[in-house]
Amino acid sequence: MRRFQKNPGLYTIPGARKPINFFWASFTLLGSLGVLFIAASSYFGRNFFSLNSSDFVVPFLPQGATLTFYGIAGLFESFHWWILILWNVGRGNNLYNNKIGMVRLFRYGFPGENREFLSHVRVKNILALQFYARPKPRTGVLYVYTRKQGAVPLTPLDD
């Protein structure tokens, strides 16, 4: 069993600024813009997508209208990803200090009154540590169970 370090240990938790989030935000943005481009070409009745020489144009009703809806929905989803990345939701740190017997948990959330989550827990108030493993290798979430707050995740939820 590993004991707490004698000196305080600070562990940073990455937020939403991960390479996979940048990939999905960019992928969703480019995909939705492409779908909107095809929808615009069907609305105007011209083939703006000139990689092939066919004169086939997607009819606006119902295919073009459906493409417009999906393109706008994709833009909203992409903006959501980019706002999460901009605000870096989920970033924080865990500070374990055995000298004073405290564990400090800090996280950033969405802007507003409760953007910052700060919790001080005495080591003697920790009831249990529980690890939920997932089928993927090296994935899971470590929770600390306390008397007042219940289950608090110590590791990022999507790693």
CSV table of N, CA and C in Angstrom, one decimal:
chain,number,residue,atom,x,y,z
A,1,MET,N,0.8,-1.2,0.0
A,1,MET,CA,0.0,0.0,0.0
A,1,MET,C,0.9,1.2,0.0
A,2,ARG,N,0.6,2.2,-0.9
A,2,ARG,CA,1.4,3.4,-1.0
A,2,ARG,C,0.9,4.4,0.0
A,3,ARG,N,1.8,5.0,0.7
A,3,ARG,CA,1.5,6.0,1.7
A,3,ARG,C,1.5,7.4,1.1
A,4,PHE,N,0.9,8.4,1.7
A,4,PHE,CA,1.1,9.8,1.3
A,4,PHE,C,2.5,10.2,1.4
A,5,GLN,N,3.0,11.0,0.5
A,5,GLN,CA,4.3,11.6,0.5
A,5,GLN,C,4.5,12.5,1.7
A,6,LYS,N,5.7,12.6,2.2
A,6,LYS,CA,5.9,13.6,3.3
A,6,LYS,C,5.8,15.0,2.9
A,7,ASN,N,6.2,15.3,1.7
A,7,ASN,CA,6.1,16.6,1.1
A,7,ASN,C,4.8,16.7,0.3
A,8,PRO,N,4.3,17.9,0.2
A,8,PRO,CA,3.0,18.0,-0.6
A,8,PRO,C,3.2,17.6,-2.1
A,9,GLY,N,2.3,16.8,-2.6
A,9,GLY,CA,2.3,16.4,-4.0
A,9,GLY,C,1.2,17.1,-4.8
A,10,LEU,N,1.6,17.8,-5.8
A,10,LEU,CA,0.6,18.5,-6.7
A,10,LEU,C,0.5,17.7,-8.0
A,11,TYR,N,-0.7,17.3,-8.3
A,11,TYR,CA,-1.0,16.6,-9.6
A,11,TYR,C,-2.0,17.4,-10.4
A,12,THR,N,-1.6,17.8,-11.6
A,12,THR,CA,-2.5,18.6,-12.4
A,12,THR,C,-3.4,17.7,-13.2
A,13,ILE,N,-4.6,18.1,-13.4
A,13,ILE,CA,-5.6,17.4,-14.2
A,13,ILE,C,-5.8,18.2,-15.5
A,14,PRO,N,-5.6,17.6,-16.7
A,14,PRO,CA,-5.8,18.4,-17.9
A,14,PRO,C,-7.3,18.6,-18.1
A,15,GLY,N,-7.6,19.7,-18.7
A,15,GLY,CA,-9.0,20.0,-19.0
A,15,GLY,C,-9.4,19.6,-20.4
A,16,ALA,N,-10.1,20.5,-21.1
A,16,ALA,CA,-10.6,20.1,-22.4
A,16,ALA,C,-9.6,20.4,-23.5
A,17,ARG,N,-8.5,21.0,-23.2
A,17,ARG,CA,-7.5,21.3,-24.2
A,17,ARG,C,-6.6,20.1,-24.5
A,18,LYS,N,-7.2,19.0,-25.0
A,18,LYS,CA,-6.5,17.8,-25.3
A,18,LYS,C,-6.5,17.7,-26.9
A,19,PRO,N,-5.5,17.0,-27.4
A,19,PRO,CA,-5.4,16.8,-28.9
A,19,PRO,C,-6.7,16.2,-29.5
A,20,ILE,N,-7.3,15.2,-28.8
A,20,ILE,CA,-8.5,14.6,-29.3
A,20,ILE,C,-9.7,15.5,-29.4
A,21,ASN,N,-9.8,16.5,-28.5
A,21,ASN,CA,-10.8,17.5,-28.5
A,21,ASN,C,-10.6,18.5,-29.7
A,22,PHE,N,-9.4,18.9,-29.9
A,22,PHE,CA,-9.1,19.7,-31.0
A,22,PHE,C,-9.4,19.0,-32.3
A,23,PHE,N,-9.1,17.7,-32.4
A,23,PHE,CA,-9.4,16.9,-33.6
A,23,PHE,C,-10.9,16.9,-33.9
A,24,TRP,N,-11.7,16.6,-32.8
A,24,TRP,CA,-13.1,16.4,-33.0
A,24,TRP,C,-13.8,17.8,-33.3
A,25,ALA,N,-13.3,18.8,-32.7
A,25,ALA,CA,-13.9,20.2,-32.9
A,25,ALA,C,-13.6,20.6,-34.4
A,26,SER,N,-12.4,20.3,-34.9
A,26,SER,CA,-12.0,20.7,-36.2
A,26,SER,C,-12.8,19.8,-37.2
A,27,PHE,N,-12.8,18.5,-36.9
A,27,PHE,CA,-13.5,17.6,-37.8
A,27,PHE,C,-15.0,17.9,-38.0
A,28,THR,N,-15.6,18.2,-36.8
A,28,THR,CA,-17.0,18.6,-36.9
A,28,THR,C,-17.3,19.9,-37.6
A,29,LEU,N,-16.4,20.9,-37.4
A,29,LEU,CA,-16.5,22.2,-38.1
A,29,LEU,C,-16.4,22.0,-39.6
A,30,LEU,N,-15.3,21.3,-40.0
A,30,LEU,CA,-15.1,21.1,-41.5
A,30,LEU,C,-16.2,20.3,-42.1
A,31,GLY,N,-16.7,19.2,-41.4
A,31,GLY,CA,-17.7,18.4,-41.9
A,31,GLY,C,-19.0,19.2,-42.1
A,32,SER,N,-19.4,20.0,-41.1
A,32,SER,CA,-20.6,20.7,-41.1
A,32,SER,C,-20.6,21.8,-42.2
A,33,LEU,N,-19.4,22.4,-42.4
A,33,LEU,CA,-19.3,23.4,-43.4
A,33,LEU,C,-19.4,22.8,-44.8
A,34,GLY,N,-18.8,21.6,-45.0
A,34,GLY,CA,-19.0,20.8,-46.2
A,34,GLY,C,-20.4,20.5,-46.5
A,35,VAL,N,-21.1,20.0,-45.5
A,35,VAL,CA,-22.6,19.7,-45.7
A,35,VAL,C,-23.4,21.0,-46.0
A,36,LEU,N,-23.1,22.1,-45.4
A,36,LEU,CA,-23.7,23.3,-45.7
A,36,LEU,C,-23.4,23.8,-47.1
A,37,PHE,N,-22.2,23.5,-47.6
A,37,PHE,CA,-21.8,23.9,-48.9
A,37,PHE,C,-22.6,23.1,-50.0
A,38,ILE,N,-22.8,21.8,-49.7
A,38,ILE,CA,-23.6,21.0,-50.6
A,38,ILE,C,-25.1,21.4,-50.6
A,39,ALA,N,-25.5,21.8,-49.4
A,39,ALA,CA,-26.9,22.3,-49.2
A,39,ALA,C,-27.1,23.6,-50.0
A,40,ALA,N,-26.1,24.5,-50.0
A,40,ALA,CA,-26.2,25.7,-50.7
A,40,ALA,C,-26.2,25.5,-52.2
A,41,SER,N,-25.4,24.5,-52.6
A,41,SER,CA,-25.4,24.2,-54.1
A,41,SER,C,-26.7,23.6,-54.5
A,42,SER,N,-27.4,22.9,-53.6
A,42,SER,CA,-28.7,22.4,-54.0
A,42,SER,C,-29.8,23.4,-54.0
A,43,TYR,N,-29.6,24.4,-53.1
A,43,TYR,CA,-30.6,25.5,-53.0
A,43,TYR,C,-30.5,26.4,-54.3
A,44,PHE,N,-29.3,26.7,-54.7
A,44,PHE,CA,-29.1,27.6,-55.9
A,44,PHE,C,-29.2,26.8,-57.2
A,45,GLY,N,-29.2,25.5,-57.2
A,45,GLY,CA,-29.4,24.6,-58.4
A,45,GLY,C,-28.2,24.6,-59.2
A,46,ARG,N,-27.0,24.8,-58.6
A,46,ARG,CA,-25.7,24.8,-59.4
A,46,ARG,C,-24.8,23.8,-58.7
A,47,ASN,N,-23.9,23.3,-59.4
A,47,ASN,CA,-22.9,22.3,-58.9
A,47,ASN,C,-21.7,23.1,-58.5
A,48,PHE,N,-21.6,23.5,-57.2
A,48,PHE,CA,-20.4,24.3,-56.7
A,48,PHE,C,-19.3,23.3,-56.5
A,49,PHE,N,-19.6,22.1,-56.3
A,49,PHE,CA,-18.5,21.1,-56.0
A,49,PHE,C,-18.0,20.5,-57.3
A,50,SER,N,-17.0,21.1,-57.9
A,50,SER,CA,-16.6,20.8,-59.3
A,50,SER,C,-15.5,19.7,-59.4
A,51,LEU,N,-15.4,18.8,-58.4
A,51,LEU,CA,-14.4,17.8,-58.5
A,51,LEU,C,-14.7,16.7,-59.6
A,52,ASN,N,-16.0,16.6,-59.8
A,52,ASN,CA,-16.4,15.6,-60.9
A,52,ASN,C,-17.2,16.5,-61.9
A,53,SER,N,-17.3,15.9,-63.1
A,53,SER,CA,-17.8,16.6,-64.2
A,53,SER,C,-19.3,16.4,-64.4
A,54,SER,N,-20.0,15.7,-63.5
A,54,SER,CA,-21.4,15.4,-63.7
A,54,SER,C,-22.2,16.7,-63.4
A,55,ASP,N,-23.3,16.7,-64.0
A,55,ASP,CA,-24.2,17.9,-63.8
A,55,ASP,C,-25.3,17.6,-62.8
A,56,PHE,N,-25.1,16.5,-62.0
A,56,PHE,CA,-26.1,16.1,-61.0
A,56,PHE,C,-26.1,17.1,-59.9
A,57,VAL,N,-27.3,17.6,-59.6
A,57,VAL,CA,-27.5,18.5,-58.4
A,57,VAL,C,-28.5,17.9,-57.5
A,58,VAL,N,-28.2,17.9,-56.2
A,58,VAL,CA,-29.1,17.4,-55.2
A,58,VAL,C,-30.4,18.2,-55.2
A,59,PRO,N,-31.6,17.7,-55.3
A,59,PRO,CA,-32.8,18.5,-55.2
A,59,PRO,C,-32.9,19.1,-53.8
A,60,PHE,N,-33.4,20.4,-53.7
A,60,PHE,CA,-33.4,21.0,-52.4
A,60,PHE,C,-34.4,20.4,-51.5
A,61,LEU,N,-35.6,20.1,-52.0
A,61,LEU,CA,-36.6,19.4,-51.2
A,61,LEU,C,-36.7,18.0,-51.5
A,62,PRO,N,-36.5,17.1,-50.6
A,62,PRO,CA,-36.2,17.2,-49.2
A,62,PRO,C,-34.8,17.1,-48.8
A,63,GLN,N,-33.9,16.6,-49.8
A,63,GLN,CA,-32.5,16.4,-49.4
A,63,GLN,C,-31.7,17.6,-49.1
A,64,GLY,N,-31.9,18.7,-49.8
A,64,GLY,CA,-31.1,19.9,-49.5
A,64,GLY,C,-31.6,20.5,-48.2
A,65,ALA,N,-32.9,20.5,-47.9
A,65,ALA,CA,-33.3,21.0,-46.6
A,65,ALA,C,-32.8,20.2,-45.4
A,66,THR,N,-32.8,18.9,-45.6
A,66,THR,CA,-32.2,18.0,-44.6
A,66,THR,C,-30.7,18.3,-44.4
A,67,LEU,N,-30.0,18.4,-45.5
A,67,LEU,CA,-28.6,18.7,-45.4
A,67,LEU,C,-28.4,20.1,-44.7
A,68,THR,N,-29.2,21.0,-44.9
A,68,THR,CA,-29.1,22.3,-44.2
A,68,THR,C,-29.3,22.2,-42.7
A,69,PHE,N,-30.3,21.4,-42.4
A,69,PHE,CA,-30.5,21.1,-40.9
A,69,PHE,C,-29.3,20.4,-40.3
A,70,TYR,N,-28.8,19.4,-40.9
A,70,TYR,CA,-27.6,18.7,-40.4
A,70,TYR,C,-26.4,19.6,-40.3
A,71,GLY,N,-26.2,20.4,-41.3
A,71,GLY,CA,-25.1,21.3,-41.3
A,71,GLY,C,-25.1,22.3,-40.2
A,72,ILE,N,-26.3,22.9,-39.9
A,72,ILE,CA,-26.5,23.8,-38.8
A,72,ILE,C,-26.3,23.1,-37.5
A,73,ALA,N,-26.8,21.9,-37.4
A,73,ALA,CA,-26.7,21.2,-36.1
A,73,ALA,C,-25.2,20.9,-35.9
A,74,GLY,N,-24.5,20.5,-37.0
A,74,GLY,CA,-23.0,20.3,-36.8
A,74,GLY,C,-22.3,21.5,-36.4
A,75,LEU,N,-22.7,22.7,-36.9
A,75,LEU,CA,-22.0,24.0,-36.5
A,75,LEU,C,-22.2,24.2,-35.0
A,76,PHE,N,-23.5,24.0,-34.5
A,76,PHE,CA,-23.7,24.2,-33.1
A,76,PHE,C,-22.9,23.2,-32.3
A,77,GLU,N,-22.8,22.0,-32.7
A,77,GLU,CA,-21.9,21.0,-32.0
A,77,GLU,C,-20.5,21.4,-32.0
A,78,SER,N,-20.0,21.9,-33.1
A,78,SER,CA,-18.6,22.3,-33.3
A,78,SER,C,-18.4,23.6,-32.4
A,79,PHE,N,-19.3,24.5,-32.3
A,79,PHE,CA,-19.1,25.7,-31.4
A,79,PHE,C,-19.1,25.2,-30.0
A,80,HIS,N,-19.9,24.2,-29.6
A,80,HIS,CA,-19.8,23.7,-28.3
A,80,HIS,C,-18.4,23.1,-27.9
A,81,TRP,N,-17.9,22.4,-28.9
A,81,TRP,CA,-16.5,21.8,-28.6
A,81,TRP,C,-15.5,23.0,-28.5
A,82,TRP,N,-15.6,24.0,-29.4
A,82,TRP,CA,-14.6,25.1,-29.3
A,82,TRP,C,-14.8,25.9,-28.0
A,83,ILE,N,-16.0,26.1,-27.5
A,83,ILE,CA,-16.2,26.8,-26.3
A,83,ILE,C,-15.6,26.0,-25.1
A,84,LEU,N,-15.8,24.7,-25.1
A,84,LEU,CA,-15.2,23.9,-24.1
A,84,LEU,C,-13.7,24.0,-24.1
A,85,ILE,N,-13.1,24.0,-25.3
A,85,ILE,CA,-11.6,24.1,-25.4
A,85,ILE,C,-11.2,25.5,-24.9
A,86,LEU,N,-11.9,26.5,-25.3
A,86,LEU,CA,-11.6,27.9,-24.9
A,86,LEU,C,-11.6,28.1,-23.4
A,87,TRP,N,-12.7,27.6,-22.8
A,87,TRP,CA,-12.8,27.7,-21.3
A,87,TRP,C,-12.0,26.7,-20.5
A,88,ASN,N,-11.5,25.7,-21.2
A,88,ASN,CA,-10.7,24.6,-20.6
A,88,ASN,C,-11.4,24.0,-19.4
A,89,VAL,N,-12.7,23.6,-19.7
A,89,VAL,CA,-13.5,23.0,-18.6
A,89,VAL,C,-12.9,21.7,-18.1
A,90,GLY,N,-12.8,21.5,-16.9
A,90,GLY,CA,-12.3,20.2,-16.3
A,90,GLY,C,-10.9,20.4,-15.8
A,91,ARG,N,-10.2,21.4,-16.1
A,91,ARG,CA,-8.8,21.6,-15.7
A,91,ARG,C,-8.8,21.9,-14.2
A,92,GLY,N,-7.7,21.4,-13.6
A,92,GLY,CA,-7.6,21.6,-12.1
A,92,GLY,C,-6.4,20.9,-11.6
A,93,ASN,N,-6.3,20.7,-10.3
A,93,ASN,CA,-5.2,20.0,-9.7
A,93,ASN,C,-5.7,19.3,-8.4
A,94,ASN,N,-4.9,18.3,-7.9
A,94,ASN,CA,-5.1,17.7,-6.7
A,94,ASN,C,-3.8,17.9,-5.9
A,95,LEU,N,-4.0,18.4,-4.6
A,95,LEU,CA,-2.8,18.6,-3.8
A,95,LEU,C,-3.0,17.7,-2.6
A,96,TYR,N,-2.0,16.8,-2.4
A,96,TYR,CA,-2.0,15.9,-1.3
A,96,TYR,C,-0.9,16.4,-0.3
A,97,ASN,N,-1.3,16.7,0.9
A,97,ASN,CA,-0.3,17.2,1.9
A,97,ASN,C,-0.5,16.4,3.2
A,98,ASN,N,0.5,15.5,3.4
A,98,ASN,CA,0.4,14.6,4.6
A,98,ASN,C,0.8,15.3,5.9
A,99,LYS,N,1.6,16.4,5.8
A,99,LYS,CA,2.0,17.1,7.0
A,99,LYS,C,0.9,17.7,7.7
A,100,ILE,N,-0.1,18.2,7.0
A,100,ILE,CA,-1.3,18.8,7.7
A,100,ILE,C,-2.5,17.9,7.6
A,101,GLY,N,-2.3,16.8,6.8
A,101,GLY,CA,-3.4,15.8,6.7
A,101,GLY,C,-4.6,16.3,5.8
A,102,MET,N,-4.3,17.0,4.8
A,102,MET,CA,-5.3,17.5,3.9
A,102,MET,C,-5.1,17.1,2.5
A,103,VAL,N,-6.3,17.0,1.8
A,103,VAL,CA,-6.3,16.7,0.3
A,103,VAL,C,-7.1,17.9,-0.2
A,104,ARG,N,-6.5,18.6,-1.2
A,104,ARG,CA,-7.2,19.8,-1.8
A,104,ARG,C,-7.5,19.4,-3.2
A,105,LEU,N,-8.8,19.5,-3.6
A,105,LEU,CA,-9.2,19.2,-5.0
A,105,LEU,C,-9.7,20.5,-5.6
A,106,PHE,N,-9.2,20.9,-6.8
A,106,PHE,CA,-9.6,22.1,-7.4
A,106,PHE,C,-9.9,21.8,-8.9
A,107,ARG,N,-11.1,22.3,-9.4
A,107,ARG,CA,-11.4,22.1,-10.8
A,107,ARG,C,-12.1,23.4,-11.3
A,108,TYR,N,-12.0,23.6,-12.6
A,108,TYR,CA,-12.7,24.7,-13.3
A,108,TYR,C,-13.9,24.0,-14.0
A,109,GLY,N,-15.0,24.8,-14.0
A,109,GLY,CA,-16.2,24.4,-14.7
A,109,GLY,C,-16.6,25.4,-15.8
A,110,PHE,N,-17.9,25.5,-16.0
A,110,PHE,CA,-18.4,26.5,-17.0
A,110,PHE,C,-18.5,27.8,-16.3
A,111,PRO,N,-18.3,28.9,-17.0
A,111,PRO,CA,-18.3,30.2,-16.4
A,111,PRO,C,-19.7,30.5,-15.7
A,112,GLY,N,-19.6,31.2,-14.6
A,112,GLY,CA,-20.8,31.5,-13.9
A,112,GLY,C,-20.4,31.6,-12.4
A,113,GLU,N,-21.4,31.6,-11.6
A,113,GLU,CA,-21.2,31.7,-10.1
A,113,GLU,C,-20.4,30.6,-9.5
A,114,ASN,N,-20.6,29.4,-10.0
A,114,ASN,CA,-19.9,28.2,-9.5
A,114,ASN,C,-18.8,27.7,-10.5
A,115,ARG,N,-18.1,28.6,-11.1
A,115,ARG,CA,-17.1,28.1,-12.1
A,115,ARG,C,-16.0,27.3,-11.4
A,116,GLU,N,-15.5,27.7,-10.2
A,116,GLU,CA,-14.4,27.0,-9.6
A,116,GLU,C,-15.0,26.1,-8.5
A,117,PHE,N,-14.5,24.8,-8.5
A,117,PHE,CA,-14.9,23.8,-7.5
A,117,PHE,C,-13.6,23.6,-6.7
A,118,LEU,N,-13.7,24.0,-5.4
A,118,LEU,CA,-12.6,23.8,-4.5
A,118,LEU,C,-13.1,23.0,-3.3
A,119,SER,N,-12.4,22.0,-3.0
A,119,SER,CA,-12.8,21.1,-1.8
A,119,SER,C,-11.5,20.8,-1.0
A,120,HIS,N,-11.6,21.0,0.3
A,120,HIS,CA,-10.6,20.6,1.2
A,120,HIS,C,-11.2,19.4,2.0
A,121,VAL,N,-10.4,18.3,2.0
A,121,VAL,CA,-10.9,17.1,2.7
A,121,VAL,C,-9.7,16.7,3.6
A,122,ARG,N,-10.1,16.4,4.9
A,122,ARG,CA,-9.1,15.8,5.8
A,122,ARG,C,-8.9,14.4,5.4
A,123,VAL,N,-7.6,13.9,5.6
A,123,VAL,CA,-7.3,12.5,5.3
A,123,VAL,C,-8.2,11.6,6.1
A,124,LYS,N,-8.4,12.0,7.4
A,124,LYS,CA,-9.2,11.1,8.3
A,124,LYS,C,-10.7,11.0,7.9
A,125,ASN,N,-11.1,12.0,7.0
A,125,ASN,CA,-12.5,12.0,6.6
A,125,ASN,C,-12.7,11.2,5.3
A,126,ILE,N,-11.7,10.7,4.7
A,126,ILE,CA,-11.8,9.9,3.5
A,126,ILE,C,-12.2,8.5,3.9
A,127,LEU,N,-13.3,8.1,3.4
A,127,LEU,CA,-13.9,6.7,3.7
A,127,LEU,C,-13.2,5.6,2.8
A,128,ALA,N,-13.1,5.9,1.5
A,128,ALA,CA,-12.6,4.9,0.6
A,128,ALA,C,-12.1,5.5,-0.7
A,129,LEU,N,-11.3,4.8,-1.3
A,129,LEU,CA,-10.9,5.1,-2.7
A,129,LEU,C,-11.4,4.0,-3.6
A,130,GLN,N,-12.0,4.3,-4.7
A,130,GLN,CA,-12.6,3.3,-5.5
A,130,GLN,C,-12.2,3.6,-7.0
A,131,PHE,N,-11.7,2.6,-7.6
A,131,PHE,CA,-11.3,2.7,-9.0
A,131,PHE,C,-12.3,1.9,-9.9
A,132,TYR,N,-12.9,2.7,-10.9
A,132,TYR,CA,-13.8,2.1,-11.8
A,132,TYR,C,-13.1,1.8,-13.1
A,133,ALA,N,-12.8,0.6,-13.4
A,133,ALA,CA,-12.1,0.2,-14.6
A,133,ALA,C,-13.0,0.1,-15.8
A,134,ARG,N,-12.5,0.4,-17.0
A,134,ARG,CA,-13.3,0.3,-18.2
A,134,ARG,C,-12.6,-0.8,-19.1
A,135,PRO,N,-13.3,-1.3,-20.1
A,135,PRO,CA,-12.7,-2.4,-20.9
A,135,PRO,C,-11.5,-2.0,-21.6
A,136,LYS,N,-11.3,-0.7,-22.0
A,136,LYS,CA,-10.2,-0.3,-22.7
A,136,LYS,C,-8.9,-0.3,-21.8
A,137,PRO,N,-7.8,-0.6,-22.4
A,137,PRO,CA,-6.6,-0.6,-21.5
A,137,PRO,C,-6.2,0.8,-21.0
A,138,ARG,N,-5.7,0.8,-19.8
A,138,ARG,CA,-5.3,2.1,-19.1
A,138,ARG,C,-6.3,3.1,-19.1
A,139,THR,N,-7.6,2.8,-18.9
A,139,THR,CA,-8.7,3.7,-18.7
A,139,THR,C,-9.4,3.4,-17.4
A,140,GLY,N,-9.9,4.4,-16.8
A,140,GLY,CA,-10.7,4.3,-15.6
A,140,GLY,C,-10.7,5.6,-14.9
A,141,VAL,N,-11.5,5.6,-13.8
A,141,VAL,CA,-11.7,6.8,-13.0
A,141,VAL,C,-11.5,6.4,-11.5
A,142,LEU,N,-10.7,7.2,-10.8
A,142,LEU,CA,-10.4,7.0,-9.4
A,142,LEU,C,-11.3,8.0,-8.6
A,143,TYR,N,-12.1,7.5,-7.7
A,143,TYR,CA,-13.0,8.3,-6.9
A,143,TYR,C,-12.5,8.2,-5.5
A,144,VAL,N,-12.7,9.4,-4.8
A,144,VAL,CA,-12.5,9.4,-3.3
A,144,VAL,C,-13.9,9.6,-2.7
A,145,TYR,N,-14.2,8.8,-1.7
A,145,TYR,CA,-15.5,8.9,-1.0
A,145,TYR,C,-15.2,9.5,0.3
A,146,THR,N,-16.0,10.6,0.5
A,146,THR,CA,-15.9,11.4,1.8
A,146,THR,C,-17.2,11.4,2.5
A,147,ARG,N,-17.2,11.8,3.8
A,147,ARG,CA,-18.4,11.8,4.6
A,147,ARG,C,-19.4,12.9,4.0
A,148,LYS,N,-18.9,14.1,3.7
A,148,LYS,CA,-19.7,15.2,3.3
A,148,LYS,C,-20.1,15.2,1.9
A,149,GLN,N,-19.1,15.0,1.0
A,149,GLN,CA,-19.4,15.2,-0.5
A,149,GLN,C,-19.7,13.9,-1.2
A,150,GLY,N,-19.5,12.8,-0.6
A,150,GLY,CA,-19.8,11.6,-1.4
A,150,GLY,C,-18.6,11.3,-2.3
A,151,ALA,N,-18.9,10.9,-3.5
A,151,ALA,CA,-17.9,10.5,-4.5
A,151,ALA,C,-17.4,11.7,-5.3
A,152,VAL,N,-16.1,11.9,-5.2
A,152,VAL,CA,-15.4,13.0,-6.0
A,152,VAL,C,-14.4,12.4,-6.9
A,153,PRO,N,-14.4,12.6,-8.2
A,153,PRO,CA,-13.4,12.0,-9.1
A,153,PRO,C,-12.1,12.7,-8.9
A,154,LEU,N,-11.0,11.9,-8.8
A,154,LEU,CA,-9.7,12.4,-8.7
A,154,LEU,C,-9.0,12.5,-10.0
A,155,THR,N,-9.3,11.6,-10.9
A,155,THR,CA,-8.7,11.6,-12.2
A,155,THR,C,-9.7,12.1,-13.3
A,156,PRO,N,-9.2,12.5,-14.5
A,156,PRO,CA,-10.2,13.0,-15.5
A,156,PRO,C,-11.2,11.9,-15.8
A,157,LEU,N,-12.4,12.3,-16.2
A,157,LEU,CA,-13.4,11.3,-16.4
A,157,LEU,C,-13.3,10.6,-17.8
A,158,ASP,N,-12.6,11.3,-18.8
A,158,ASP,CA,-12.6,10.7,-20.1
A,158,ASP,C,-11.3,10.2,-20.5
A,159,ASP,N,-10.4,10.0,-19.6
A,159,ASP,CA,-9.1,9.4,-20.0
A,159,ASP,C,-9.1,7.9,-20.2
